[in-house]
Structure formats: structure tokens, C-alpha cells
């Protein structure tokens, strides 16, 4: 599979809006504005955060399609406010991971507190970075829950893309103020008028509200800051209320333990206080609080409306559950609406390339998941690939990024199998119902696939995909979508030559090579994004692969009836290429139940003997023969057929990036 | 003799193309190393000598004579010992051949490879089909009944019919011994690169099998005994030197990159050793001059390793591994005890690839063609 670096998939879970805007307005008492403090007082002791009352605070995010300039705009905002010094080297300051910089995406949301004086008032502007991409929309939602407004960045040249649409609706549904910004106006082909019209047509925002900027050159960036202050409301909360804080992110530091990112919706928090997590009921003592600038900068306290970090002796990320609410010991409050934990939608098997690497890989996985609790891990073992794991990811990009981080940060190279999706079955057999203790089961492994006779309905996950494309590719794209069993839900021109298409896709139809195909048939111009759309009934079957009549467990797949024939044929052909010839003929078959739907024949070896073997050839010959004999020990035997691990890897493996 | 005038497009042997060879120095080193190694092995009797290469027919008969004299001096060269020289059709004038015969050579192995000029060009050979023919005829005059020819099959683009024609032509020309080799595309050779790059077609496995079958049936019909994977002989003209490799006999390797298998009696040893001489001729000569031999690596072979080699080599022949030969290496555990019990060998016998009977363990004709698929299983059984 090849999710090219700058893919634009978005996995959006439908979650209850965690935005506090839904809460009744509580009018804070007006607090005098503290004056005379510099924006940033690094090196001058701890900041006094009570100098920034609620009215002078703005919490906001920047959202954009990949590559539209979110990180560059963030860099400029950090520079203008003196948060970071202005140098040529400020590129993607908030993107700390190597994978983020390479792919131009944000995986892990970072935050930064900016200090800005506007019309004589010192403002505290909390920029809460969101993953720009995404399978990580649950991260976007987390970040947005701490915000009252967003800057929506659109490229003046490319215009609205699929992910722009998805991000807009995330912010819109959370009832946040939206500041549309048209970036890259310095580019030769920039057409801000066209983009303004698109924004008006699609998002119903008047054209005169858009700010035209060049984040790269700094043009009009100051104006963006002013709009943030004018248009985005301050958080509605009060310092005199009891402490009420939302955990919207957490990271793990090897020396200091868990660092929780928190947004205060009431009260204050300071070192030494005893705090309790509403969900886990666990009690901790605050060791340190502070703001992110964007590095951690300790402060005496954090006050209502502010955003910062908290260290309280937590050892595991799971202790600081994202979405949990904090309050002071013995002063419980009504918890904020929490987050549902994100459910994995794409599964893949992960195995060490070499089984002796198992333990190293295990510890790397443990460490990496400390920082990414959204990955689920189950031990798995395959007769062919050995001991490994079945990992659940939020989406394809999430899987790619996780794998890349494993390689880059832990120097691990792994076999990752082609992704599969979680199917469901509604049981009709009383026996199975009793066995599972429920009427509906989720099937991750084809081995668990219940027979049609004991099932009233199979279900498959679906997504609502958004495609934005120049109109000349519509025909090809519609054909592609139909091939993928997708149903058209909407189609509209967002300007005279760009079209937005919405399709309901079975998720498994897009997990393998959809994005690549879309990109190649549109010369790279079409963008794609998707969001969860629940389950739908599907004609699913289990396809077995047989070698001389014996089923190969690890090659069984769950597949839609319409696709079985083509998939079976492809799998048989690939196996024919990868299984070495043996002393007898091998029938490679794909079968549904007892019905054979595809067959390839691997002919027997008729000659396999080295031509010359004299005195000088023996040493080398014996080495090779002994290696082959050793290899035989490790081969998976199906009946009397020996299949090398490599053959399984080549068939099961996700195709590498093109 | 590690030198060639030109490197063939398919060859990855340890050969050197140099403008001038200091033959006197090389000769002195060959003589010295032969003497040293024969002494180390306390060898009393030498039953066969094989001059390989490179292109040994480029050496002067005097060099061949000097080495043979050294062998006869350090040990004894048995009466009737087979002395073979590998020769290229481009360096085998009748006078040269007569010189070699006078030096003590009594068997000639001629690298004909093909009897088609286009094929010879593809192989990078220096000679034409007509020259090859002349060379063989000259050799047969001088070494009647003791001239062997080499042929290659499975050349890129070669059809089964073309191969059958080559065989027929070879039959008209040959004496009583033919070696028929499937061309192996060795890594790093010019020919392999051309095939990998797509400039030349790779022959299909089925075609190669067909060609091998053709060779077998044509030659057997002409009265030849298919006595080893790639070797055919009639009128008893088997190569006794090569048979000794396949039977696990001792041999000493002299010259750059030469391999040996022998027991170092002089050091009181009783274990067979695998020895390899230094590859590069200049370095090899320096070592021989300073210490009498240019052995680069020595490894004592365990009893299991010796049996593994015997298995891999012995099964290449039509007689297979005799009980007697096996007993020589494994006095305690008989062939029957190792391979007669239920296991891989038994299964292979039932499938018709192997035979274990009163004379020993051997491949059937079908089994011989796929021996390399049988050996890993047999080695695993032996290791248990």
C-alpha cells in the first residue's frame, strides 16, 4: 500500500461535542488587567499566570489540508509574539518527530502559549496545534475541545481540498469561531478570489471575511493575530470556581513520567495541591505546572481559561486518560463531557523480520505505545510468520506513521501484513449466542468467521469519503468508486472547474490501494478524506487458500462475494510466483466452502542438480546444501508441501510505498 | 594453471588474464608445493593427476613434466596412473599435444563447449567449431580412447532441436568420454548480466530438463554409460580421477585456489582436513617461496561432515554410495541403519527417487536429475 507522504485521509469518529460552549455562560467577575509584564519572561523566574485573566485569553487551533501551510503559519505566529526568535531555521517548530517533518504532517498535537500586546492589553494566546492530517481526527477533536476558535488555512493555489472540508465541519459542529485564511498569496498561480468564492459557496462565509496572507513571507500574519483577538471569544469560566480541568493530551517522558496537557475550565492549579481524576478516581500531588512556549516552562500556577501542562507523579499514560476531568481533592465537580476512546478501524499483523528480534520489537512497541495509546495490541502468532502481534490503528496513515516511527525512533524493521478491517456478524444460532454471550460479534481474524448458517447478517464498516478534484477527472473517479462498491451521496461544483464528490465506501475497499489509484488517475490533483459512517449489511464470505487440498490458515480472508473471484485469482497467481517448485506438482486453489473459484498449478521440478561438482566445488556446495537443510527446518509444512517464510511474507505483506 | 588468454563470458573460476607469465617461477612453485604437501600427507602412492585451470594447455610441456617428476620423486606415481590435462582447442596443436604426451600426460579433456560458431562467440570462446573439430581429431590420434570433450547446454536462446544437433555432431566427433554441463549463469559474469538485463533470454526450467533428458537418451543409445550427473563414458573410459572425488578418496590440491582433502599423517593426524590454497597467484607464489606451500585455510572435517560430503558427492554417480565406501567413513553406523529406517530417505525411495539395496544407496535416473532437491532432506536425516 502506498499512502504517499502527503496523503489526506481523515478518520473522524462521531463524538459528542466536548465544547464548553454548550455549557451555560458564566460571567466572570472583571479582573483588572495586570500591566507592565513583558510578553515572555524566560530567565526572569516563574511567570505569574494570574496576570492573565480570562478576558485576555484566546484559545485557538489552526486547521488545514496537508501542505497548505499550517506549520509555517504557526512558526510565524511564534516569531511575531517573540515566543521563538526569528531565524531562518524555524521550520515546523511544533512538529518534533522526524516523521512529522519528513511527511509534512503533525502526528502529535503540540501547544504553545503566545504573549501579544494589542491596543494596550497583554493577551495570552494559546495556540493548540492539531494533527494536520488524519486518521488523527480524534486528536483534532481533543485539541478543539480546549479551543474557542480556529484559523482555517486554505492554499491560494490549490483551493479547498477534501481535508479542508472535513476540518471545517469538525470546527463548525463544535460551534467554534472560524477565521478563514488564504495562504500562499505570494505564489505565481495564486488565485485568492477563486478560493474566497469556494469558501463562500461551501462554508457560507462572506468573501470579505477571508484574510489573504503569505505565511512564508509574513504578509498579513499580524492581521491574523488581531482577528484571533477580535473574533474568538475568551473561554467562559472563572478563577474563583473550584478547579475543573480537562486532560486533552498526554505524553510520556522517560525522566519525569507522564506529562498531561490540560485546559482549565475553572479555578486554579498550583504545585503541592492534591488532585483527583474524575474517571480513574486516583489521587495525585501536583509536582509542577507550567505553560508550553512551546517547550515546558514552569509557572507558579495555571488559572481558569489557561492551557498548560501538569506533572503529578503519574507513571503510565493510561493514568492520565485523555478526556478525563481533574478536580481538587475533596472538592469534586461535575466532570466535563469526556471522550470515547478511539476505536481501531484498521488492523494489521506485525512480526519481527527475524524471530530472534522478538523481544527487542516487543520492548520498542511498549515504549512507542506509551505515547500513542490509540494503538491496540494483541499477541498473535502465525504458523508461518512466528510470534507477533495484531495491531489496531485508527486509520491507514496512523498505521504508516506508527511503522515509520518504529523504524526511525527504534531502528526496528518489521513485517507488516496487509491491513484488514473489523467485520461484524449478527448471530442467529442459539448455540453461538450462548458461547459469545452476545448477539453480535466483531470479527478481526478470519478464523473466527462464523458460518453463514449461524448468522442472520454480516456487517462491514463504512466511511463517508470526500473527494475534491478538477472536473476533467470525474469520469475516471466515478468508475473507480463504483469498482470499490461505493455509493454516491453528493456531487457539487465548488467553483467552475472543481468538484466535490461524496461517496459511501466500504472501509475495506479503501484500505489497500485506493488512495494511490486515485492520485495516479488524477495526476495527483484529487484529494481524499474520509470519516466513519458506521456499519452496513454486506454479503461477506470466507475465502480459503488450499495447497493440494489442504487449507492454509494464515491465508484465509474475509471478503465481499463480488470480489472473491478476482481476489482469489490474484492470490493464487502470487503464490505461484513465490512458492518454490518441489518434487511434485502443487495445485494452488482459492475456495469458498467447497467451491473452488480459482486455481493455479505449480509444476514439479524436473531438473535440479548442479552441473559441476569436483574437488574445488565441494566446500561451497556443502555450505549451500547445509543452509538449505537448515532452511527446511524453518519451513511451514502444509501437507507435504514446504512453504518458506519468505513466500508468506511476500504474499501477506502490505505492498510497499510506490 | 590459473592463467587464460581471455576470460569466457560464463566463467567465474579463479582465473587470470595477464600479459606475461613468469613460467619458470610458477613452475618452481608448483613443484615445491607439490613436494611439501605430499610430504605433509606422507603420501606413498599417487593414483591420478589432473591438470586443471585456467587453461593448462597454455603451460609448456616442460612445466607439466616438472610437476609429474616432482610427484614421482616425493611419492610414487603408480603404474598406469591417469594423468589428465585440460586443454582448449585454441592451444592444442599436434606438436604441443605430442609434447604433453611426452611429458607424461595420458588423457586429454578438451573444452569444446559447442560446435556452433554463434554459440561459441556468445560464450566468449577463442575458437571456432572447425578448430574444435581439428583439435579433437588431433587429440584422438595421440590419446586414442582417452580423449574427453566438454559440451554446454541451456545457452540463452538455444532450442531443444539445436541442442540435439550439437549432440549429434559431438557424437560423430567424440572418443569414449563426454561431459555434458548445463550452463550455470554465475553471478558476476558477463553472460549472467546480459540475461539479467534482458539482452539475452533465460532458458525455461522445463526446456533445461528436456535438454538434459535428450542428452541422456541420445548418449545412452550410443552406448555411453551415464556414470555421473554430467559425465558419460563408453568402453570403460570413466575418469578415475574424478571418480575419486565422488567416492570420497583423498586428494591434494596444488596451485592458486586449489582445494584438497587429505589426512595430515606427518602431524600425527588421523582426521581428514579440507585445505584451500591462496587464490591470487602472486601472493600464492610468495607464500610457497617462504614456507613451501600456500595453504590459506585448513579445517578439520568432523566425521559427520565427512559423511555429509560423501552423501552429496556419492549420490551424483550411477553406482551411488556403496556399503563398502560408506563403511570406510562410518564403521559403526551402516547405510541401512541411517537411511533404511522410516524417515526422509524411505519416503524418497517410495516416491521413486532413491534406491537402497544390497549394493548401496543411489539415485534412480529421475532422482539424479533432481538430486539437489533430495539432498537437504537426506542431510537432515543424517544429522539426526
Short mmCIF file of C-alpha atoms in Angstrom, two decimals, chain A residues 581-584 603-622 625-626 628-630 632-633 640 642, chain B residues 181-182 206 209-210 212 230-231 242 245-246 251 259 261 308-309 312-313 316 353 368-377 379-380 383:
data_model
loop_
_atom_site.label_atom_id
_atom_site.label_comp_id
_atom_site.label_asym_id
_atom_site.label_seq_id
_atom_site.Cartn_x
_atom_site.Cartn_y
_atom_site.Cartn_z
CA UNK A 581 8.96 -25.67 -7.23
CA UNK A 582 9.05 -29.01 -5.45
CA UNK A 583 9.38 -32.64 -6.41
CA UNK A 584 5.69 -32.90 -7.13
CA UNK A 603 4.73 -27.74 -11.87
CA UNK A 604 7.14 -30.19 -10.32
CA UNK A 605 10.86 -29.81 -10.55
CA UNK A 606 12.15 -31.92 -13.41
CA UNK A 607 15.76 -30.94 -13.09
CA UNK A 608 17.54 -29.54 -10.12
CA UNK A 609 21.09 -30.67 -9.85
CA UNK A 610 24.23 -28.63 -10.08
CA UNK A 611 26.20 -29.42 -13.22
CA UNK A 612 29.74 -29.44 -11.88
CA UNK A 613 30.90 -30.79 -8.57
CA UNK A 614 34.61 -31.57 -8.49
CA UNK A 615 37.30 -31.15 -5.86
CA UNK A 616 37.23 -27.37 -5.84
CA UNK A 617 33.45 -27.07 -5.77
CA UNK A 618 32.71 -29.19 -2.73
CA UNK A 619 33.25 -26.69 0.07
CA UNK A 620 30.92 -24.09 -1.42
CA UNK A 621 28.40 -26.75 -2.38
CA UNK A 622 28.21 -28.17 1.14
CA UNK A 625 23.23 -27.54 0.94
CA UNK A 626 23.51 -27.19 4.69
CA UNK A 628 19.05 -25.28 2.53
CA UNK A 629 18.70 -28.12 5.02
CA UNK A 630 18.59 -25.61 7.86
CA UNK A 632 13.84 -26.66 5.64
CA UNK A 633 13.60 -26.93 9.38
CA UNK A 640 3.87 -32.40 2.39
CA UNK A 642 7.13 -26.85 2.18
CA UNK B 181 27.16 -29.47 -18.49
CA UNK B 182 24.09 -27.32 -18.09
CA UNK B 206 11.26 -27.20 -18.47
CA UNK B 209 15.01 -30.57 -18.18
CA UNK B 210 14.11 -31.60 -21.73
CA UNK B 212 19.09 -32.99 -20.11
CA UNK B 230 27.17 -34.65 -16.16
CA UNK B 231 29.54 -37.40 -17.28
CA UNK B 242 37.02 -37.51 -10.97
CA UNK B 245 36.32 -37.06 -5.70
CA UNK B 246 32.86 -38.62 -5.75
CA UNK B 251 43.37 -35.65 -2.87
CA UNK B 259 41.33 -27.45 -2.86
CA UNK B 261 41.07 -33.24 1.22
CA UNK B 308 27.75 -35.22 4.53
CA UNK B 309 30.29 -34.71 1.76
CA UNK B 312 26.38 -35.14 -1.57
CA UNK B 313 29.13 -36.45 -3.86
CA UNK B 316 25.99 -37.97 -8.10
CA UNK B 353 13.84 -41.07 -6.39
CA UNK B 368 19.58 -37.94 -10.28
CA UNK B 369 18.02 -35.07 -12.24
CA UNK B 370 16.60 -33.56 -9.04
CA UNK B 371 19.35 -34.60 -6.64
CA UNK B 372 19.72 -31.10 -5.19
CA UNK B 373 16.10 -31.27 -4.03
CA UNK B 374 16.75 -34.61 -2.31
CA UNK B 375 19.98 -33.74 -0.55
CA UNK B 376 18.67 -31.26 2.05
CA UNK B 377 16.22 -33.87 3.33
CA UNK B 379 21.31 -34.29 5.21
CA UNK B 380 18.66 -33.55 7.83
CA UNK B 383 22.26 -35.11 11.09
#
